[in-house]
mmCIF file of C-alpha atoms in Angstrom:
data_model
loop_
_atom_site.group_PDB
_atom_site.id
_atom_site.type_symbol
_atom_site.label_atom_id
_atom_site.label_comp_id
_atom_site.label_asym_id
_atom_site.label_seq_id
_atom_site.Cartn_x
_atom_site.Cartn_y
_atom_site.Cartn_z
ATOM 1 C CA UNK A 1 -98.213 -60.185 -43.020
ATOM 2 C CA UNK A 2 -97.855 -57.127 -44.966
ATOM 3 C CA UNK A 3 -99.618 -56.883 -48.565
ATOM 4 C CA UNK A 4 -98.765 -55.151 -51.735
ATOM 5 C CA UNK A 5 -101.348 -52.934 -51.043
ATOM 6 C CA UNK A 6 -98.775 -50.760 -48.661
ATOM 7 C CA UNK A 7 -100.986 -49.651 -46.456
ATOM 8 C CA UNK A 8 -98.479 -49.213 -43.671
ATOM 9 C CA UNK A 9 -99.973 -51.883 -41.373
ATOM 10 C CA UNK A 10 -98.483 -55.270 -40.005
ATOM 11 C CA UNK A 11 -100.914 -57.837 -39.564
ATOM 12 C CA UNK A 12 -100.318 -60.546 -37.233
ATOM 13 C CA UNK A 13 -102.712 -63.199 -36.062
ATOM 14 C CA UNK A 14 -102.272 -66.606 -33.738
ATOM 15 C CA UNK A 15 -104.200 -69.708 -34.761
ATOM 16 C CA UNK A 16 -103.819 -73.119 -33.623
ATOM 17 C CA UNK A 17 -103.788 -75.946 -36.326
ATOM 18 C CA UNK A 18 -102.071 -79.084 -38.229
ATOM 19 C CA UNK A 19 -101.901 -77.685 -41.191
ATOM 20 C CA UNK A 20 -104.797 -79.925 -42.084
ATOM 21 C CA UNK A 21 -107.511 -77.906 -40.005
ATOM 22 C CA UNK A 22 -107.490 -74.575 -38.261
ATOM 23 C CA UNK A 23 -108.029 -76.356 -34.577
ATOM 24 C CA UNK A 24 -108.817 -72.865 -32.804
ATOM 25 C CA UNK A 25 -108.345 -68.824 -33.577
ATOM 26 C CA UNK A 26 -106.297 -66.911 -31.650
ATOM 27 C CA UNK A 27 -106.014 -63.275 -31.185
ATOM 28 C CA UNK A 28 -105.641 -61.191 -33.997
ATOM 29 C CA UNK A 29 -104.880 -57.423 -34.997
ATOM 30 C CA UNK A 30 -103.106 -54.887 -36.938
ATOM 31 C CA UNK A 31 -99.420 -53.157 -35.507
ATOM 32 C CA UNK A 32 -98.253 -49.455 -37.998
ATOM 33 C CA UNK A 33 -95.539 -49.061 -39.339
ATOM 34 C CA UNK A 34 -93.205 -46.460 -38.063
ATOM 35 C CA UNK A 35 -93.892 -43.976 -40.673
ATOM 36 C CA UNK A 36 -90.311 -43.660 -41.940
ATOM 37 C CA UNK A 37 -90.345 -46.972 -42.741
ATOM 38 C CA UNK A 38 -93.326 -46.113 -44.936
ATOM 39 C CA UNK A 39 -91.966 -43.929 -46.993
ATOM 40 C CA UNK A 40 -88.830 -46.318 -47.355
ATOM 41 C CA UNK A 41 -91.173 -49.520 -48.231
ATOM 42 C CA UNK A 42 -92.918 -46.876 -51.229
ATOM 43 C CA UNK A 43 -89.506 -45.944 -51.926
ATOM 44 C CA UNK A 44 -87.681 -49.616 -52.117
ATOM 45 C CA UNK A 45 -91.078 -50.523 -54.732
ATOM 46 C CA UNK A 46 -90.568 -47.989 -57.018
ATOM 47 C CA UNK A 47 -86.409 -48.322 -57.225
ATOM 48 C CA UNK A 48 -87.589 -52.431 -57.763
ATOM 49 C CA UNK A 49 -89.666 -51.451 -60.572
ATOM 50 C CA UNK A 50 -86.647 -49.753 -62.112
ATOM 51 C CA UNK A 51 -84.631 -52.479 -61.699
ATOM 52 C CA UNK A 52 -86.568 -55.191 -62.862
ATOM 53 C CA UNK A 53 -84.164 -58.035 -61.850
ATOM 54 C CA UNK A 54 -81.740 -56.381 -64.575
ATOM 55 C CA UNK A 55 -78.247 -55.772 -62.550
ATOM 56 C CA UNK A 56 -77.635 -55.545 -59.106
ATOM 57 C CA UNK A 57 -80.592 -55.282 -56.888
ATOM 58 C CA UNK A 58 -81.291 -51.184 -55.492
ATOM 59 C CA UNK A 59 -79.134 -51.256 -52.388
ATOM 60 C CA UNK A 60 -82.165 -49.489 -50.766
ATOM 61 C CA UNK A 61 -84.147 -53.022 -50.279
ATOM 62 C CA UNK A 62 -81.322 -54.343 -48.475
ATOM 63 C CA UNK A 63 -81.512 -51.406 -45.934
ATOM 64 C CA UNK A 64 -84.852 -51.702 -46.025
ATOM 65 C CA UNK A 65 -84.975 -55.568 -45.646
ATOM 66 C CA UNK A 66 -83.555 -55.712 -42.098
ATOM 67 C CA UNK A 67 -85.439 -52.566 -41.067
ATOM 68 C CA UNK A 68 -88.677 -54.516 -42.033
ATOM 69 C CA UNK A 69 -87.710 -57.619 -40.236
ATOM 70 C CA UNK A 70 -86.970 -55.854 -37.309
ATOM 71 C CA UNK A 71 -90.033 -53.959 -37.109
ATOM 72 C CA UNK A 72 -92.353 -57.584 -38.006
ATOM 73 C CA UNK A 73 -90.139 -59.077 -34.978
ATOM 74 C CA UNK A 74 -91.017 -56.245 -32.783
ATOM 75 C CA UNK A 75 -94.216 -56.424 -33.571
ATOM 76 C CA UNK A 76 -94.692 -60.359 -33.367
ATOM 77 C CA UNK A 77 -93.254 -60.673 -29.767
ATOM 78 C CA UNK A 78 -94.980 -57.573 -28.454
ATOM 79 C CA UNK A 79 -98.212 -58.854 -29.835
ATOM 80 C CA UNK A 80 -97.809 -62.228 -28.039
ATOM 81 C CA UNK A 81 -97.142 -60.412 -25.048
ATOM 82 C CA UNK A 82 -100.006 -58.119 -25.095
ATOM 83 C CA UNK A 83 -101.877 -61.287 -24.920
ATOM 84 C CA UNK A 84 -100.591 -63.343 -22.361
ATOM 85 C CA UNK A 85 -98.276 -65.680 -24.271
ATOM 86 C CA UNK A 86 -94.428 -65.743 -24.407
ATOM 87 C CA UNK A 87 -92.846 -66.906 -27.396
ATOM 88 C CA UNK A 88 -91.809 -70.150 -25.977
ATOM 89 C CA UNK A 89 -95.847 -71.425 -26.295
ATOM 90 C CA UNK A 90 -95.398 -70.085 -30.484
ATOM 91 C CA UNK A 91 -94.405 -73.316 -32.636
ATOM 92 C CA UNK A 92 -93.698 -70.993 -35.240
ATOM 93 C CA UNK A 93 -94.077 -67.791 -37.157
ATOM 94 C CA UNK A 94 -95.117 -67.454 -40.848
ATOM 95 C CA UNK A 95 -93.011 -64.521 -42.120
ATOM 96 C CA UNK A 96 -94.224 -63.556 -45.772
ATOM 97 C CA UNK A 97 -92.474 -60.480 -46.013
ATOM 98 C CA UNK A 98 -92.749 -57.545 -48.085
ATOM 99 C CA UNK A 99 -93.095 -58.147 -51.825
ATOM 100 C CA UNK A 100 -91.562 -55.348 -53.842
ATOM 101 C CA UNK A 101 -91.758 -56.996 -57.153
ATOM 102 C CA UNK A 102 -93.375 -59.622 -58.720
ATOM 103 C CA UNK A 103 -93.056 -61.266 -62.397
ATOM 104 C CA UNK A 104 -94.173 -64.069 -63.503
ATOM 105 C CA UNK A 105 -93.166 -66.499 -65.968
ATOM 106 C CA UNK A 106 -93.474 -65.876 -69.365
ATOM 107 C CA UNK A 107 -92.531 -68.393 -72.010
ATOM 108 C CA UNK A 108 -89.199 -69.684 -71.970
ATOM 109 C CA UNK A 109 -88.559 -67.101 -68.987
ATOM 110 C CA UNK A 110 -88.798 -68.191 -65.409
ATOM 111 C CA UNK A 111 -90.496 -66.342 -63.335
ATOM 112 C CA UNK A 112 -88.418 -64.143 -60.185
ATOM 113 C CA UNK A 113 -90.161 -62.584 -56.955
ATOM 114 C CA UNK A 114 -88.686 -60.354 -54.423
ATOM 115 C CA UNK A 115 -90.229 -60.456 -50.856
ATOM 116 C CA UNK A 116 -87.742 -58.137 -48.195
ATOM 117 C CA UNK A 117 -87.546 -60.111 -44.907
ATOM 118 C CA UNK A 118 -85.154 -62.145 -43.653
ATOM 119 C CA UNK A 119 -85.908 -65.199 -42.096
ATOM 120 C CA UNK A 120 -82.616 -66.026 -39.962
ATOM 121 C CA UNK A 121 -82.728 -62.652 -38.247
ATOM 122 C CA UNK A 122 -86.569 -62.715 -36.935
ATOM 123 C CA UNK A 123 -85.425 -66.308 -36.044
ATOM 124 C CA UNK A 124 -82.882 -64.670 -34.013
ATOM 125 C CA UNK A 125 -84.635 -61.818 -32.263
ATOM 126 C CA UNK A 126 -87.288 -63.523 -31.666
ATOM 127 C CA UNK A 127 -86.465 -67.416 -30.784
ATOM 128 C CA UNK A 128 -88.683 -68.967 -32.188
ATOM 129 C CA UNK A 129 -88.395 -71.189 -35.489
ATOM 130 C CA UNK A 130 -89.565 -68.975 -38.663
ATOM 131 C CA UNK A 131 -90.772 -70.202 -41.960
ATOM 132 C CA UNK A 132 -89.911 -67.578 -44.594
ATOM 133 C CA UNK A 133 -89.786 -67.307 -48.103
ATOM 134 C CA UNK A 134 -92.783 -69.226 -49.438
ATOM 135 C CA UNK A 135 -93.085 -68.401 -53.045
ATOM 136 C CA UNK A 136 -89.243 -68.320 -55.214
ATOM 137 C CA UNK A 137 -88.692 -72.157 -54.607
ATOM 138 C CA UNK A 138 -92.056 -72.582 -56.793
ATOM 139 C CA UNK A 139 -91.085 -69.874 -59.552
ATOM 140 C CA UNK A 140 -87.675 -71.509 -59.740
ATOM 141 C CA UNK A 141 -90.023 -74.548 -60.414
ATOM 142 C CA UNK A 142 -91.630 -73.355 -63.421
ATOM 143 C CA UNK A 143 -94.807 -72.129 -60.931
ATOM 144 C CA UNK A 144 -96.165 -68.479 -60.623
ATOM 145 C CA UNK A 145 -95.091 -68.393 -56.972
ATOM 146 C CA UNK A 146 -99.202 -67.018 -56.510
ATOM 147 C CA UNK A 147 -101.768 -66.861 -55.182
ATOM 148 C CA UNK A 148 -100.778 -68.933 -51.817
ATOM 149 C CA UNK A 149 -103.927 -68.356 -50.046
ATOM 150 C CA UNK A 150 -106.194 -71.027 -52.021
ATOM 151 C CA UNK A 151 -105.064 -73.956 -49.595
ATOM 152 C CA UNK A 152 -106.248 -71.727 -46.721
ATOM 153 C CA UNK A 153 -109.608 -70.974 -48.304
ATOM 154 C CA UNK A 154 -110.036 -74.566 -48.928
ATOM 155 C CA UNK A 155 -109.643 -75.522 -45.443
ATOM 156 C CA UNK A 156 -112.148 -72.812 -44.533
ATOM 157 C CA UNK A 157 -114.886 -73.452 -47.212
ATOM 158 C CA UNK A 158 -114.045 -76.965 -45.985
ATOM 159 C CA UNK A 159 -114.519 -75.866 -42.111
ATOM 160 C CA UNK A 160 -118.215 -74.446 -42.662
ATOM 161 C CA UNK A 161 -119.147 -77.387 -45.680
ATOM 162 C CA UNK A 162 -119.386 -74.673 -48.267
ATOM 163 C CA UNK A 163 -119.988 -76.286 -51.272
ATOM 164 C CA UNK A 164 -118.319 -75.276 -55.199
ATOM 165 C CA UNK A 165 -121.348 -72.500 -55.439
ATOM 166 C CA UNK A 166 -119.390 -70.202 -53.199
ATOM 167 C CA UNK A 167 -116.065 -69.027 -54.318
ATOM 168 C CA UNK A 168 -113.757 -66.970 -52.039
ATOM 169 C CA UNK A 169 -112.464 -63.601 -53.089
ATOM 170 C CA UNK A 170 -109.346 -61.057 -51.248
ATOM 171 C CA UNK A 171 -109.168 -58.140 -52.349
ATOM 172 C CA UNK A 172 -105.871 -56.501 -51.091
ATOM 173 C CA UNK A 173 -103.215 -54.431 -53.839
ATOM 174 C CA UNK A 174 -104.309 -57.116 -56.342
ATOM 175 C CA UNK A 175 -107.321 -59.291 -56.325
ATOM 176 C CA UNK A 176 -107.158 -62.961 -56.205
ATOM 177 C CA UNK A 177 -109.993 -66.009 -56.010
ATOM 178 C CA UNK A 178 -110.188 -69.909 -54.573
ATOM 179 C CA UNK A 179 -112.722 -72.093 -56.250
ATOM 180 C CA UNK A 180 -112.984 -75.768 -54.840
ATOM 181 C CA UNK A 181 -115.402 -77.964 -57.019
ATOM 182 C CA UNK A 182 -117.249 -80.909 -54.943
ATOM 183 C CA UNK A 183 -113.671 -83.508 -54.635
ATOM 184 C CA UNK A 184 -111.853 -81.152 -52.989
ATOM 185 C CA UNK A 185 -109.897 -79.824 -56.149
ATOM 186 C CA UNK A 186 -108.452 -76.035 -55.647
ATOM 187 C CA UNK A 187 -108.559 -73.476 -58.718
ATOM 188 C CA UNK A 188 -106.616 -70.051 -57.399
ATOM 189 C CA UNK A 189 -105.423 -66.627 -59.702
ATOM 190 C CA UNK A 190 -104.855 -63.605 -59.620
ATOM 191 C CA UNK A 191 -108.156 -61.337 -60.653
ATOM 192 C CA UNK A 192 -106.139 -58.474 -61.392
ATOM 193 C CA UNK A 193 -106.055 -54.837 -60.097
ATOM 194 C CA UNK A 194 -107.622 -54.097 -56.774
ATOM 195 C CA UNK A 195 -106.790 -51.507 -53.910
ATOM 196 C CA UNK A 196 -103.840 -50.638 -55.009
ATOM 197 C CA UNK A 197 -104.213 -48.274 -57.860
ATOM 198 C CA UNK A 198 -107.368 -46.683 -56.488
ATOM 199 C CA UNK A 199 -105.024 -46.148 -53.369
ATOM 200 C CA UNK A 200 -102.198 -44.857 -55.788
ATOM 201 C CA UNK A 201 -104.896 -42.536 -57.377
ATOM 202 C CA UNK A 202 -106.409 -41.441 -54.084
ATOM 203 C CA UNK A 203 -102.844 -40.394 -52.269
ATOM 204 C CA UNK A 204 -101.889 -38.908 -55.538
ATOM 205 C CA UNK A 205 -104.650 -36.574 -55.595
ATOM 206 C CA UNK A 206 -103.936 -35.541 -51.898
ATOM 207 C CA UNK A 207 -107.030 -37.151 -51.289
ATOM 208 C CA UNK A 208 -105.855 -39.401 -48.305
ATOM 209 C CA UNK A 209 -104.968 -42.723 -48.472
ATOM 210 C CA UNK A 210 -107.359 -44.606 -49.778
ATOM 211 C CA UNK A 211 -111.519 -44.301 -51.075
ATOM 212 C CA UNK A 212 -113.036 -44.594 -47.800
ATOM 213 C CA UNK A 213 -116.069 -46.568 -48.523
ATOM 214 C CA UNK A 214 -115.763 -45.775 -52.256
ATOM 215 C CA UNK A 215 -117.394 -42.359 -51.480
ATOM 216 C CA UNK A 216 -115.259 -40.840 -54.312
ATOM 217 C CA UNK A 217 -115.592 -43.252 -56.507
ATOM 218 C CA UNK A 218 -119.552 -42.955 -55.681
ATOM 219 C CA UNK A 219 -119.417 -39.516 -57.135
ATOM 220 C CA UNK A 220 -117.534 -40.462 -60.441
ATOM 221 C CA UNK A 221 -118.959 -41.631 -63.797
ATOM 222 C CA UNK A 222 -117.083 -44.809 -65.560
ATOM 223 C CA UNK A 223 -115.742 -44.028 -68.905
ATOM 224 C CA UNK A 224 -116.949 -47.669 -70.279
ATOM 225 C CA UNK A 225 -115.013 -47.281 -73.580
ATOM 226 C CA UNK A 226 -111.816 -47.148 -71.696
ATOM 227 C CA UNK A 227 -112.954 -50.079 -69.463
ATOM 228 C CA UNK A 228 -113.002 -52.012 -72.524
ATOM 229 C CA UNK A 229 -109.726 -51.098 -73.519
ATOM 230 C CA UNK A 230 -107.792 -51.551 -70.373
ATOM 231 C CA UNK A 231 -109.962 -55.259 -70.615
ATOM 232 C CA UNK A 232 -108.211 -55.829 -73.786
ATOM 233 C CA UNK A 233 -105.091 -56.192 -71.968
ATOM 234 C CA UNK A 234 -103.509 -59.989 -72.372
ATOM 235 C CA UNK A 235 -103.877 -61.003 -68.805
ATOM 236 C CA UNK A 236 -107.648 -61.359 -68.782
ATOM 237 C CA UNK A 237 -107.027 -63.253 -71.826
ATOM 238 C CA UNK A 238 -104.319 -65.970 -70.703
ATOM 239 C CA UNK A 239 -105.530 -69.303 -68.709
ATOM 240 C CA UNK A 240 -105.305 -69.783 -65.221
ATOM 241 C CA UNK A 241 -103.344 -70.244 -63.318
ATOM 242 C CA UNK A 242 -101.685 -66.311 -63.424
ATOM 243 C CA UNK A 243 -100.382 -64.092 -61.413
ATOM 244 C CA UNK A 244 -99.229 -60.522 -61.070
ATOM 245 C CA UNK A 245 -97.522 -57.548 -59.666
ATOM 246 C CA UNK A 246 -99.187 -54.618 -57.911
ATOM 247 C CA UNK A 247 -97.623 -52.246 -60.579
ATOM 248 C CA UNK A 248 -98.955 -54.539 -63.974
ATOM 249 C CA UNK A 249 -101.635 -52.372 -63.593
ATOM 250 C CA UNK A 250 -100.866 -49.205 -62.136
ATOM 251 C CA UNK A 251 -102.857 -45.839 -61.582
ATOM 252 C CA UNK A 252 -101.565 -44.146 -64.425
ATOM 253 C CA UNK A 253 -104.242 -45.905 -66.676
ATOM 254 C CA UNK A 254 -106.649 -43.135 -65.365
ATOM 255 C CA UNK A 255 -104.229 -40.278 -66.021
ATOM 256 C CA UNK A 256 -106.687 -37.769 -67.837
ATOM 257 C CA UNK A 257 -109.252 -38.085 -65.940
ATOM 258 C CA UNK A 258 -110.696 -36.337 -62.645
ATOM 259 C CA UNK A 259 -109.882 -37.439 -59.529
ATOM 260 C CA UNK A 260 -113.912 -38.545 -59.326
ATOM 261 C CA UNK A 261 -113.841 -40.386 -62.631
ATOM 262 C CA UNK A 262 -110.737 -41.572 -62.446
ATOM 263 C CA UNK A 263 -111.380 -43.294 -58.978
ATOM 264 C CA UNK A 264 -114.840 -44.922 -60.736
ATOM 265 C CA UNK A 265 -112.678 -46.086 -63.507
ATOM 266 C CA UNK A 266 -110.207 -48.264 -61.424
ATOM 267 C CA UNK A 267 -113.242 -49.559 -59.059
ATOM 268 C CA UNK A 268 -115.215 -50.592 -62.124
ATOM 269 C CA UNK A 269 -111.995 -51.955 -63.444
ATOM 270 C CA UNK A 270 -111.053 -53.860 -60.488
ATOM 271 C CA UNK A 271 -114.485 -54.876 -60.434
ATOM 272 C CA UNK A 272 -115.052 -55.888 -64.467
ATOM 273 C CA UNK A 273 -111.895 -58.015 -63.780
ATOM 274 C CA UNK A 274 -113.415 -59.780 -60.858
ATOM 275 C CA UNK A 275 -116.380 -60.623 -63.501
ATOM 276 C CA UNK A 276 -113.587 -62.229 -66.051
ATOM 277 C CA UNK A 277 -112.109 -64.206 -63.510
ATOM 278 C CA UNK A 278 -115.346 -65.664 -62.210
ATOM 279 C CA UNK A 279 -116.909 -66.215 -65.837
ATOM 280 C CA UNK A 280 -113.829 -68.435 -66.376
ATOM 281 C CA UNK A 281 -114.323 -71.048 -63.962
ATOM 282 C CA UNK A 282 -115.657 -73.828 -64.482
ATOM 283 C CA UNK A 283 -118.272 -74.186 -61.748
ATOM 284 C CA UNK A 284 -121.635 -71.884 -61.429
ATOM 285 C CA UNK A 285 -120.541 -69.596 -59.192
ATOM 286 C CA UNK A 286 -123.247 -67.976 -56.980
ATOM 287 C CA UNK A 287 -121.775 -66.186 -54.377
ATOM 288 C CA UNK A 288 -118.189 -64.633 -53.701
ATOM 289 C CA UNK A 289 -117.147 -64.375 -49.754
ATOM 290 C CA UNK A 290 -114.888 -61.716 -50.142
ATOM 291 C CA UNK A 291 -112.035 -60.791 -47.570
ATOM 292 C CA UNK A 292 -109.320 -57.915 -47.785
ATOM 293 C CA UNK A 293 -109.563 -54.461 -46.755
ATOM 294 C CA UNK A 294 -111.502 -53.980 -50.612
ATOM 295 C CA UNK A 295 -114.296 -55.334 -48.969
ATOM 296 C CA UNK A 296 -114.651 -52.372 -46.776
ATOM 297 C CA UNK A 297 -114.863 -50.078 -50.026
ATOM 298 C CA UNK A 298 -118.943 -50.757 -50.799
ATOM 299 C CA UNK A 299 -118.944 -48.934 -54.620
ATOM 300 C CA UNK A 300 -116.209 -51.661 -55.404
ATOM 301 C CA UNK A 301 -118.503 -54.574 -53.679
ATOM 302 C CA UNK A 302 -121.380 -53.354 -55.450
ATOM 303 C CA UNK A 303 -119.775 -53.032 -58.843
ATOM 304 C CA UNK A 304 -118.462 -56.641 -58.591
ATOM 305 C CA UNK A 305 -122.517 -57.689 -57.739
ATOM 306 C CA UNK A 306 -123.271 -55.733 -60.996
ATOM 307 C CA UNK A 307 -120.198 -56.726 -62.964
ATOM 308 C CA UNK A 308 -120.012 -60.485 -62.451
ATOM 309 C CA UNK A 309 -124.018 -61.114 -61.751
ATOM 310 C CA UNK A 310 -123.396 -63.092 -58.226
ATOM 311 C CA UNK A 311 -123.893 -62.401 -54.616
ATOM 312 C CA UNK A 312 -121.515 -60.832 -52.264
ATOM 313 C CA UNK A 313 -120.702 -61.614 -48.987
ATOM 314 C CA UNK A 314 -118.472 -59.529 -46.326
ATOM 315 C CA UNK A 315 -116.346 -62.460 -45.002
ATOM 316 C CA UNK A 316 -116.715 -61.529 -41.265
ATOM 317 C CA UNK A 317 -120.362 -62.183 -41.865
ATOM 318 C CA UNK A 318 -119.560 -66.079 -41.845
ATOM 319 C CA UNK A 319 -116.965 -65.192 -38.571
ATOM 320 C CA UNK A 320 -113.760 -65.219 -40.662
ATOM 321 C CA UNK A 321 -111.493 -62.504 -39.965
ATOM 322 C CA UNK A 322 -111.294 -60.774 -43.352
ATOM 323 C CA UNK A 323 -108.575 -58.377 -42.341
ATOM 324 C CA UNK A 324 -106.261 -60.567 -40.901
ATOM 325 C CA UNK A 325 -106.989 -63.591 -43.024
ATOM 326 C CA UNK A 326 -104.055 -63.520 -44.928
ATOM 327 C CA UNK A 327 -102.072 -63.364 -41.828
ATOM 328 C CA UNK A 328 -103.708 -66.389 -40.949
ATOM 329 C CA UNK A 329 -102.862 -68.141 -44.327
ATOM 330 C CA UNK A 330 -99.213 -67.533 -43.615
ATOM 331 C CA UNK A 331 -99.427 -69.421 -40.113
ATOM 332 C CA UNK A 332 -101.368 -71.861 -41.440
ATOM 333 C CA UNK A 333 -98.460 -72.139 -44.456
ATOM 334 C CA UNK A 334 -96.041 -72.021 -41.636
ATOM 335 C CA UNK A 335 -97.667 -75.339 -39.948
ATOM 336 C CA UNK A 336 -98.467 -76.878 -43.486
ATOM 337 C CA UNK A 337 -94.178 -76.242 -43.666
ATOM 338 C CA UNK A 338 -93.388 -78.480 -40.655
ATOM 339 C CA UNK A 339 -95.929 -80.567 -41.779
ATOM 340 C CA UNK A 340 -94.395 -81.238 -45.353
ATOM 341 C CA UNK A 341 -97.570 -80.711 -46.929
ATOM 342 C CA UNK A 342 -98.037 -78.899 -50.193
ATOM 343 C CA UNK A 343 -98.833 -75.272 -50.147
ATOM 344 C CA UNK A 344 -98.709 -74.829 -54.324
ATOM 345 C CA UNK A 345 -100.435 -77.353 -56.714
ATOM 346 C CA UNK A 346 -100.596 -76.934 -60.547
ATOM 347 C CA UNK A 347 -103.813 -75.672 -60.293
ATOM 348 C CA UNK A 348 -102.830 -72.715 -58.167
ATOM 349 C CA UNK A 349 -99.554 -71.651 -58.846
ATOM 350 C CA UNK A 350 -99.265 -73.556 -62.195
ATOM 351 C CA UNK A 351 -96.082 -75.296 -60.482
ATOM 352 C CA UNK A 352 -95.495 -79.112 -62.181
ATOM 353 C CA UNK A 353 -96.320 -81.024 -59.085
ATOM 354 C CA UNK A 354 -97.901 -80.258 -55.201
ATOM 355 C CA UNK A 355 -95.034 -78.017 -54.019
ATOM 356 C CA UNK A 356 -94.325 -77.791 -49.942
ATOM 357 C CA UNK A 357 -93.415 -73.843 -49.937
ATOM 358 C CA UNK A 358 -91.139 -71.700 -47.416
ATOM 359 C CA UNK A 359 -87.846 -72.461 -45.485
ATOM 360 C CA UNK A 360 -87.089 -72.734 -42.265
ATOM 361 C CA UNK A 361 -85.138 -70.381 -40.043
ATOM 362 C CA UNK A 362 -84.091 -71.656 -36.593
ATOM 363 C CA UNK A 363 -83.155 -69.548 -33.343
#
């Protein structure tokens, strides 16, 4: 799994399950990029934003695609190795891919998504059966094609009887929540911005790559009246379900400000957005379990306390693995595949009916 967040970093994890239940963990961790293919990923979102589905697609992604694929595969089987597997004992490998742009359906307009990776080829360098493009089949459907990940934090909150007081939160380029009321029924959307234009802001300062800890944005003061402008935006007005792109809102929203300022901006932005999404659901939420490398950043945890009035909870403080969770969503997607079980409802992706996501690549 890599997220829109481009942080350079494959994550792969191993669990055993039936799509139903996660049965056991496996190992887990976190292979780099080789740093051309950085640059190249950075590059490839930037000529997608151009493009914007309009014309040919950039012939940069499909360079890029099998360079990506390549790398995942190289990455999959040497992580199996380096724990004393061969491929043969995998079932099968979840393969998200790279989203490089995202946009949803608008009315009368059906929503398109671009992930790079392609399916047949890690099937064939690897040998192993790969499930692969999880999320066009439900835009073509009328769905948003996101967030995927609620039917994985179900079967979580499930795992540990959490009950509808605790909602789950992942905070990767964009933010998105689960809710599950007391029958089992799954509420997932998109927040809005996270990590990814504080990251944006960060690298484009020279800063480094990201707010380590939030120290910068600890040292900035939050120009409120803009906050409540960039809230004005139509997204935190529309119903869920929704879903968006990592560039919808990008860093450029802080332009004008310092580098300090500018960073507390997008935190308490990410953050006030995190307090719309919660005040919208139906249930009394209590306490968000939030997973995603955003959780690491504690002025944007402690803004969402603030912002949205509930508890927050580091997700490896219940033993969930909150940086490779998502990688873990797309094996358990992968399962859920062979399984023929849904992966989308209407509730999640807005798609008409429970939608079984992803196609299936053999060696």
């Amino acid at each position: 799994m890599t997220g829109t967040v481009l942080d350079g970093q494959i994550d792969v994890a191993l669990i055993r399950t039936d799509g139903h239940d996660i049965l056991e963990f496996g190992p887990a961790g976190a292979v780099p990029y080789p740093d051309h293919l950085r640059s190249r990923l950075a590059a490839s979102v930037e000529a997608a934003a151009t493009w914007n589905f309009d014309g040919p697609e950039p012939a940069i992604a499909t360079q890029v695609e099998q360079d990506v694929t390549l790398a995942q595969s190289d990455a999959v089987m040497a992580f199996v190795s380096s724990h004393g597997h061969s491929m043969d004992d995998i079932t099968a490998i979840g393969f998200h891919g790279q989203t490089i742009l995202h946009r949803a359906p608008a009315e009368g307009i059906t929503g398109r998504t671009r992930q790079l990776g392609d399916g047949h080829l890690m099937a064939a360098q690897t040998g192993c059966p790969v499930i692969f493009d999880f999320r066009s089949a439900d835009m073509a459907l009328g769905g948003q094609g996101a967030p995927l990940c609620p039917v994985y934090h179900a079967a979580l909150l499930t795992a540990q009887d959490i009950g509808p007081e605790v909602a789950v939160l992942n905070l990767g380029g964009i933010g998105n929540i689960t809710w599950r009321d007391s029958d089992g029924h799954i509420i997932g959307f998109d927040t809005g911005p996270a990590n990814a234009p504080i990251d944006d802001w960060i690298r484009r300062h020279g800063a480094g790559a990201m707010d380590h800890g939030g120290q910068i944005a600890s040292r900035g003061t939050v120009d409120e009246d803009l906050l409540g402008r960039a809230l004005d935006h139509p997204y935190f007005k529309a119903a869920y379900p929704k879903s968006l792109d990592r560039m919808d809102f990008p860093e450029s929203l802080a332009d004008g400000l310092s580098m300090e300022d500018g960073a507390a901006f997008l935190t308490a932005f990410a953050a006030a957005a995190v307090a719309r999404a919660v005040a919208s659901l139906p249930g009394t939420i209590e306490r968000l379990v939030v997973c995603g490398g955003g959780r690491h950043n504690q002025a944007l945890m402690s803004a969402i306390e603030t912002r949205a009035a509930v508890g927050v909870t580091n997700a490896d403080e219940l033993g969930w693995r909150g940086d490779s969770l998502e990688a873990e969503c797309f094996a358990f997607l992968a399962a859920r595949r062979l399984a023929e079980l849904p992966a989308s409802f209407p509730s999640t992706t807005g798609v008409p009916q429970p939608h079984v996501a992803g196609r299936i690549a053999m060696p």
